[in-house]
Amino acid sequence: MLRNHLKLSLRNLWKNRMLSSLNLLGLSIGIGGVLTLMFSVYAYYIADDMIPDQDQIFYLKTHLADGNDYNEAVYPLLDKIKSTSPEVIAGTHLHGWGNIWLEVGDNEFQKTTTYADPEFFDVFALPLKYGNQSTALNEKYSVVLTYKVSKQLFGEENPVGKSLIAADTLNLTITGVLEPISPYSSFRLDVLMPNTILKDNVGFKNQDNWDDSFSPVFMKLRPDADILEFEKRVGQLVRENYEDPSVISRMEVIPHAEVRIDSIPVVEIIIAGNIATSFFVLLLVLVNLLNLNTSTMYRRTKDIAVRKILGGSGKGVITQFCLENGILVILSILISGGLFFGFLLPKMNDIFGADFGEINFSLANDYLVILDAVLLGVVVTLIVGILPTLRFISLPVSQGVKGKLDSAKGSFILRNTFIIFQFAIAILFICVAVILNSQISFMKKADLGFEREHVIVGNIDLDFKDIDAAKSSFKALLNALEANPYVTNVATSQAIPSDYYFNYTRFYDANTDTDVRLRRSFAGAGYLSTLKIPLVTGRDFNREMDNGDEKPVIINRSAMAAFGWTTIEGKRLKYKNDDFIGNPVVGVMEDFHYQDLQNAVEPLVHYYRNEDELEKHRYLSVKVVDGKEKEVRDMIALAFSKIDSRKNYVQSNLGEKVSGQYRLMDGMLKTVNVVALLTIFISCLGMFGLISFMAKRRIKEIGIRKVLGASVLKIVVLLSKDYMILVGIATIVAFPVAWYMMNAWLGGFAYSISIQWWMFALSGCIALCITAFTLGMQAIKAARANPVKSLRTE
């Protein structure tokens, strides 16, 4: 019996090969898209599964009285917590302090260096491939490597006990190698070193106090710990020990599982978007298949009736149709698997890999994905095979034999509802794509308050081997640039727009009794003029005037407003309860967008730093005459190629750096664009199949109308108008949903576009034009058919 069912299934699929091909194409593309999106969600959620007892691990988030927050705390707080809180099993700081240079023989390299307490492995019991967790960070000069770094240096050899030279002088001993870490993990480790090695560092000792918050704090708590009570106790410790506890609103204790979303909020949007998109695409594929299968059932009512007369059961009919759909689903899963591995997954890595790590598929670890794909195929097969069939096997045999379908008219309503629903989803994604594209375009083209065109920026934080020789060569380069007729301005700085450190300091003005948190950076003379940032009042930095012991500062307009100042005359930036007279404020610069437009302009201060302090600057900015960028870039690159350094000089245009801030959003836009095209394509596949079927059903009617003088245009309108009306209804359904979703999303931006009527009009026109083209091709073909052949058709 099964063999007979299989033969009939293959015969029917071949007989209706156009609809079968459309079903196969829609299924393959749809399932391929769902696999890609859901695999990225799966990879994200299992990324930290290698951490035992993750539900007991928490970190501290500092909420300030001014509404700001950050995931750091003062360094001594953790020791206080551990000594007073019995619910804490273990705790560790986890922070950077400069990426240290390491040497193995003649091989010199720099990797991301993270510092942790010896209790790190008591909190995060990350598995070690080599070494002992309990002692790995106990010694001051120990170092733990990730498997990736260890493999680069030593291959598959166990390196525990071997030595590394750090910072030219320190002799470190490798005490452990971590098992491979998921690229999606919250841990972006390369080299792990104990905090005890920093105790001799002057800069570290200066910040190891109750005022400077710079280190994230992680704790493993007892399973029965009362988090709210523990949070209150931490708040009490803050009030008792912080130098100025009034600036702290609260210390929040947050589960470690939320750290990735907390640190990069857009991740939550991407993950939620992938889940929702997968659901809608899968729903779209199902609706499309149900529509096409329901339509083909109208031609097979006599077949079903004859089967029932000959003693066939409804179960046999359902088995037959499930088998037909099962063959299509199996083929589509195989095709979508090839599409997933060969195209979609690499594309997803190109879009998001730089921010979240490359997603790799491993059959040994990810076999559940294969099982889920098979389960999905079974569910799809049962739904599209059973639901349309139930309606038709319930028809009386007398009606089925005659081909009368009056009792099945309700199916037309259901089919039309499905068409409206699937096109509403497609139009919704088109609207999202149009609005998202408009927002990103706005952010990239907005007036940012500084000049970004024809400005070359080069990274000069190169770890020079001979700093004195490097300074001499750099000074000669600066002189050459200032003498170059193609160069209008030159400046050095610690930061550039799009890359300002998260360095904050609180300053106090006794006259206005105001405490203001300023973002802090350093810049040389010429920084404002190079980027053409206007001065509101006062003066710019000046080499001749500002090279004394008293370092002047320039604040932005937001900082001036935050202090409540109307003039900067006699004003200084001072710390509260500090005898230091403060840094003189010599100028106020206009607000400029030094970070992306998702964030408002915060109060900012620039300290003066002379360009002679080469080792303390990160960027060289050069304003160039239009069209002469290449000559100047080559000149700078040649000069740095002659300076002995551990890193290579890299340069780019400031405009590229600024646009790079929106790399993640560009990735989102590409994903939404693809999904929009995918949904409209799948919807049109279904529409193409339906109108083909309707044209065949009405082939004699079309022939008669042509004989009686109906034009091709009239017949095209006859076949298409009902579907175009349904698409029009779908646009009306989709528009308010799209407006609500995107208006809520845009509310998360400090600067955003206003949703305009033309965005919806454009989305509707795109959908209607694509639909009209799809319908028109098949309708014209049917309308131009020879009426004689049409009238002879049985």
JSON list of C-alpha atoms in Angstrom, two decimals, residues 390-479:
[
{"chain": "A", "resi": 390, "resn": "LEU", "atom": "CA", "xyz": [-10.35, 17.29, 5.95]},
{"chain": "A", "resi": 391, "resn": "ARG", "atom": "CA", "xyz": [-12.57, 19.87, 4.27]},
{"chain": "A", "resi": 392, "resn": "PHE", "atom": "CA", "xyz": [-12.94, 17.89, 1.06]},
{"chain": "A", "resi": 393, "resn": "ILE", "atom": "CA", "xyz": [-13.26, 14.33, 2.34]},
{"chain": "A", "resi": 394, "resn": "SER", "atom": "CA", "xyz": [-16.33, 15.49, 4.26]},
{"chain": "A", "resi": 395, "resn": "LEU", "atom": "CA", "xyz": [-18.16, 16.33, 0.99]},
{"chain": "A", "resi": 396, "resn": "PRO", "atom": "CA", "xyz": [-21.05, 13.98, 0.06]},
{"chain": "A", "resi": 397, "resn": "VAL", "atom": "CA", "xyz": [-20.04, 11.49, -2.63]},
{"chain": "A", "resi": 398, "resn": "SER", "atom": "CA", "xyz": [-22.84, 12.65, -4.94]},
{"chain": "A", "resi": 399, "resn": "GLN", "atom": "CA", "xyz": [-21.45, 16.22, -4.98]},
{"chain": "A", "resi": 400, "resn": "GLY", "atom": "CA", "xyz": [-17.86, 15.06, -5.28]},
{"chain": "A", "resi": 401, "resn": "VAL", "atom": "CA", "xyz": [-18.53, 12.85, -8.34]},
{"chain": "A", "resi": 402, "resn": "LYS", "atom": "CA", "xyz": [-20.33, 15.73, -10.09]},
{"chain": "A", "resi": 403, "resn": "GLY", "atom": "CA", "xyz": [-17.59, 18.17, -9.09]},
{"chain": "A", "resi": 404, "resn": "LYS", "atom": "CA", "xyz": [-20.07, 20.37, -7.25]},
{"chain": "A", "resi": 405, "resn": "LEU", "atom": "CA", "xyz": [-18.30, 22.49, -4.65]},
{"chain": "A", "resi": 406, "resn": "ASP", "atom": "CA", "xyz": [-21.16, 24.60, -3.28]},
{"chain": "A", "resi": 407, "resn": "SER", "atom": "CA", "xyz": [-20.66, 23.20, 0.20]},
{"chain": "A", "resi": 408, "resn": "ALA", "atom": "CA", "xyz": [-16.99, 24.23, 0.09]},
{"chain": "A", "resi": 409, "resn": "LYS", "atom": "CA", "xyz": [-17.60, 27.91, -0.51]},
{"chain": "A", "resi": 410, "resn": "GLY", "atom": "CA", "xyz": [-16.39, 28.67, 2.98]},
{"chain": "A", "resi": 411, "resn": "SER", "atom": "CA", "xyz": [-12.94, 27.68, 1.78]},
{"chain": "A", "resi": 412, "resn": "PHE", "atom": "CA", "xyz": [-12.88, 30.75, -0.49]},
{"chain": "A", "resi": 413, "resn": "ILE", "atom": "CA", "xyz": [-13.30, 32.97, 2.55]},
{"chain": "A", "resi": 414, "resn": "LEU", "atom": "CA", "xyz": [-10.55, 31.07, 4.36]},
{"chain": "A", "resi": 415, "resn": "ARG", "atom": "CA", "xyz": [-8.25, 31.29, 1.31]},
{"chain": "A", "resi": 416, "resn": "ASN", "atom": "CA", "xyz": [-8.83, 35.01, 0.94]},
{"chain": "A", "resi": 417, "resn": "THR", "atom": "CA", "xyz": [-8.13, 35.49, 4.64]},
{"chain": "A", "resi": 418, "resn": "PHE", "atom": "CA", "xyz": [-4.86, 33.61, 4.19]},
{"chain": "A", "resi": 419, "resn": "ILE", "atom": "CA", "xyz": [-3.92, 35.80, 1.22]},
{"chain": "A", "resi": 420, "resn": "ILE", "atom": "CA", "xyz": [-4.61, 38.98, 3.18]},
{"chain": "A", "resi": 421, "resn": "PHE", "atom": "CA", "xyz": [-2.63, 37.65, 6.14]},
{"chain": "A", "resi": 422, "resn": "GLN", "atom": "CA", "xyz": [0.47, 36.64, 4.18]},
{"chain": "A", "resi": 423, "resn": "PHE", "atom": "CA", "xyz": [0.60, 39.88, 2.20]},
{"chain": "A", "resi": 424, "resn": "ALA", "atom": "CA", "xyz": [0.04, 41.88, 5.39]},
{"chain": "A", "resi": 425, "resn": "ILE", "atom": "CA", "xyz": [3.18, 40.22, 6.81]},
{"chain": "A", "resi": 426, "resn": "ALA", "atom": "CA", "xyz": [5.13, 40.93, 3.60]},
{"chain": "A", "resi": 427, "resn": "ILE", "atom": "CA", "xyz": [4.03, 44.58, 3.51]},
{"chain": "A", "resi": 428, "resn": "LEU", "atom": "CA", "xyz": [4.82, 44.92, 7.23]},
{"chain": "A", "resi": 429, "resn": "PHE", "atom": "CA", "xyz": [8.43, 43.91, 6.56]},
{"chain": "A", "resi": 430, "resn": "ILE", "atom": "CA", "xyz": [8.63, 46.27, 3.59]},
{"chain": "A", "resi": 431, "resn": "CYS", "atom": "CA", "xyz": [7.44, 49.13, 5.81]},
{"chain": "A", "resi": 432, "resn": "VAL", "atom": "CA", "xyz": [10.01, 48.20, 8.46]},
{"chain": "A", "resi": 433, "resn": "ALA", "atom": "CA", "xyz": [12.75, 48.12, 5.79]},
{"chain": "A", "resi": 434, "resn": "VAL", "atom": "CA", "xyz": [11.75, 51.54, 4.41]},
{"chain": "A", "resi": 435, "resn": "ILE", "atom": "CA", "xyz": [11.61, 53.21, 7.84]},
{"chain": "A", "resi": 436, "resn": "LEU", "atom": "CA", "xyz": [14.79, 51.52, 9.08]},
{"chain": "A", "resi": 437, "resn": "ASN", "atom": "CA", "xyz": [16.62, 52.58, 5.92]},
{"chain": "A", "resi": 438, "resn": "SER", "atom": "CA", "xyz": [15.39, 56.16, 6.38]},
{"chain": "A", "resi": 439, "resn": "GLN", "atom": "CA", "xyz": [16.59, 56.25, 10.02]},
{"chain": "A", "resi": 440, "resn": "ILE", "atom": "CA", "xyz": [20.04, 54.87, 9.20]},
{"chain": "A", "resi": 441, "resn": "SER", "atom": "CA", "xyz": [20.38, 57.23, 6.24]},
{"chain": "A", "resi": 442, "resn": "PHE", "atom": "CA", "xyz": [19.39, 60.13, 8.51]},
{"chain": "A", "resi": 443, "resn": "MET", "atom": "CA", "xyz": [22.01, 59.18, 11.10]},
{"chain": "A", "resi": 444, "resn": "LYS", "atom": "CA", "xyz": [24.76, 58.81, 8.50]},
{"chain": "A", "resi": 445, "resn": "LYS", "atom": "CA", "xyz": [23.99, 62.09, 6.75]},
{"chain": "A", "resi": 446, "resn": "ALA", "atom": "CA", "xyz": [22.97, 64.25, 9.73]},
{"chain": "A", "resi": 447, "resn": "ASP", "atom": "CA", "xyz": [24.92, 67.38, 10.62]},
{"chain": "A", "resi": 448, "resn": "LEU", "atom": "CA", "xyz": [27.10, 66.14, 13.49]},
{"chain": "A", "resi": 449, "resn": "GLY", "atom": "CA", "xyz": [28.62, 69.48, 14.37]},
{"chain": "A", "resi": 450, "resn": "PHE", "atom": "CA", "xyz": [32.07, 68.70, 12.97]},
{"chain": "A", "resi": 451, "resn": "GLU", "atom": "CA", "xyz": [33.80, 68.24, 9.62]},
{"chain": "A", "resi": 452, "resn": "ARG", "atom": "CA", "xyz": [34.18, 64.58, 8.65]},
{"chain": "A", "resi": 453, "resn": "GLU", "atom": "CA", "xyz": [34.94, 64.86, 4.93]},
{"chain": "A", "resi": 454, "resn": "HIS", "atom": "CA", "xyz": [38.55, 65.02, 3.74]},
{"chain": "A", "resi": 455, "resn": "VAL", "atom": "CA", "xyz": [39.85, 64.28, 7.25]},
{"chain": "A", "resi": 456, "resn": "ILE", "atom": "CA", "xyz": [42.41, 61.48, 7.47]},
{"chain": "A", "resi": 457, "resn": "VAL", "atom": "CA", "xyz": [42.68, 59.78, 10.87]},
{"chain": "A", "resi": 458, "resn": "GLY", "atom": "CA", "xyz": [45.53, 57.42, 11.73]},
{"chain": "A", "resi": 459, "resn": "ASN", "atom": "CA", "xyz": [46.03, 55.27, 14.82]},
{"chain": "A", "resi": 460, "resn": "ILE", "atom": "CA", "xyz": [49.36, 56.32, 16.33]},
{"chain": "A", "resi": 461, "resn": "ASP", "atom": "CA", "xyz": [49.12, 54.16, 19.47]},
{"chain": "A", "resi": 462, "resn": "LEU", "atom": "CA", "xyz": [51.72, 51.79, 18.04]},
{"chain": "A", "resi": 463, "resn": "ASP", "atom": "CA", "xyz": [53.83, 50.73, 21.04]},
{"chain": "A", "resi": 464, "resn": "PHE", "atom": "CA", "xyz": [57.05, 52.25, 19.79]},
{"chain": "A", "resi": 465, "resn": "LYS", "atom": "CA", "xyz": [60.19, 50.30, 20.67]},
{"chain": "A", "resi": 466, "resn": "ASP", "atom": "CA", "xyz": [62.34, 53.44, 20.99]},
{"chain": "A", "resi": 467, "resn": "ILE", "atom": "CA", "xyz": [60.02, 56.20, 22.17]},
{"chain": "A", "resi": 468, "resn": "ASP", "atom": "CA", "xyz": [62.64, 58.98, 21.93]},
{"chain": "A", "resi": 469, "resn": "ALA", "atom": "CA", "xyz": [63.50, 58.11, 18.33]},
{"chain": "A", "resi": 470, "resn": "ALA", "atom": "CA", "xyz": [59.79, 57.82, 17.54]},
{"chain": "A", "resi": 471, "resn": "LYS", "atom": "CA", "xyz": [59.08, 61.27, 19.00]},
{"chain": "A", "resi": 472, "resn": "SER", "atom": "CA", "xyz": [61.85, 62.79, 16.89]},
{"chain": "A", "resi": 473, "resn": "SER", "atom": "CA", "xyz": [60.54, 61.17, 13.69]},
{"chain": "A", "resi": 474, "resn": "PHE", "atom": "CA", "xyz": [56.97, 62.13, 14.54]},
{"chain": "A", "resi": 475, "resn": "LYS", "atom": "CA", "xyz": [57.97, 65.74, 15.14]},
{"chain": "A", "resi": 476, "resn": "ALA", "atom": "CA", "xyz": [59.60, 65.80, 11.71]},
{"chain": "A", "resi": 477, "resn": "LEU", "atom": "CA", "xyz": [56.37, 64.36, 10.20]},
{"chain": "A", "resi": 478, "resn": "LEU", "atom": "CA", "xyz": [54.25, 67.04, 11.88]},
{"chain": "A", "resi": 479, "resn": "ASN", "atom": "CA", "xyz": [56.54, 69.77, 10.52]}
]
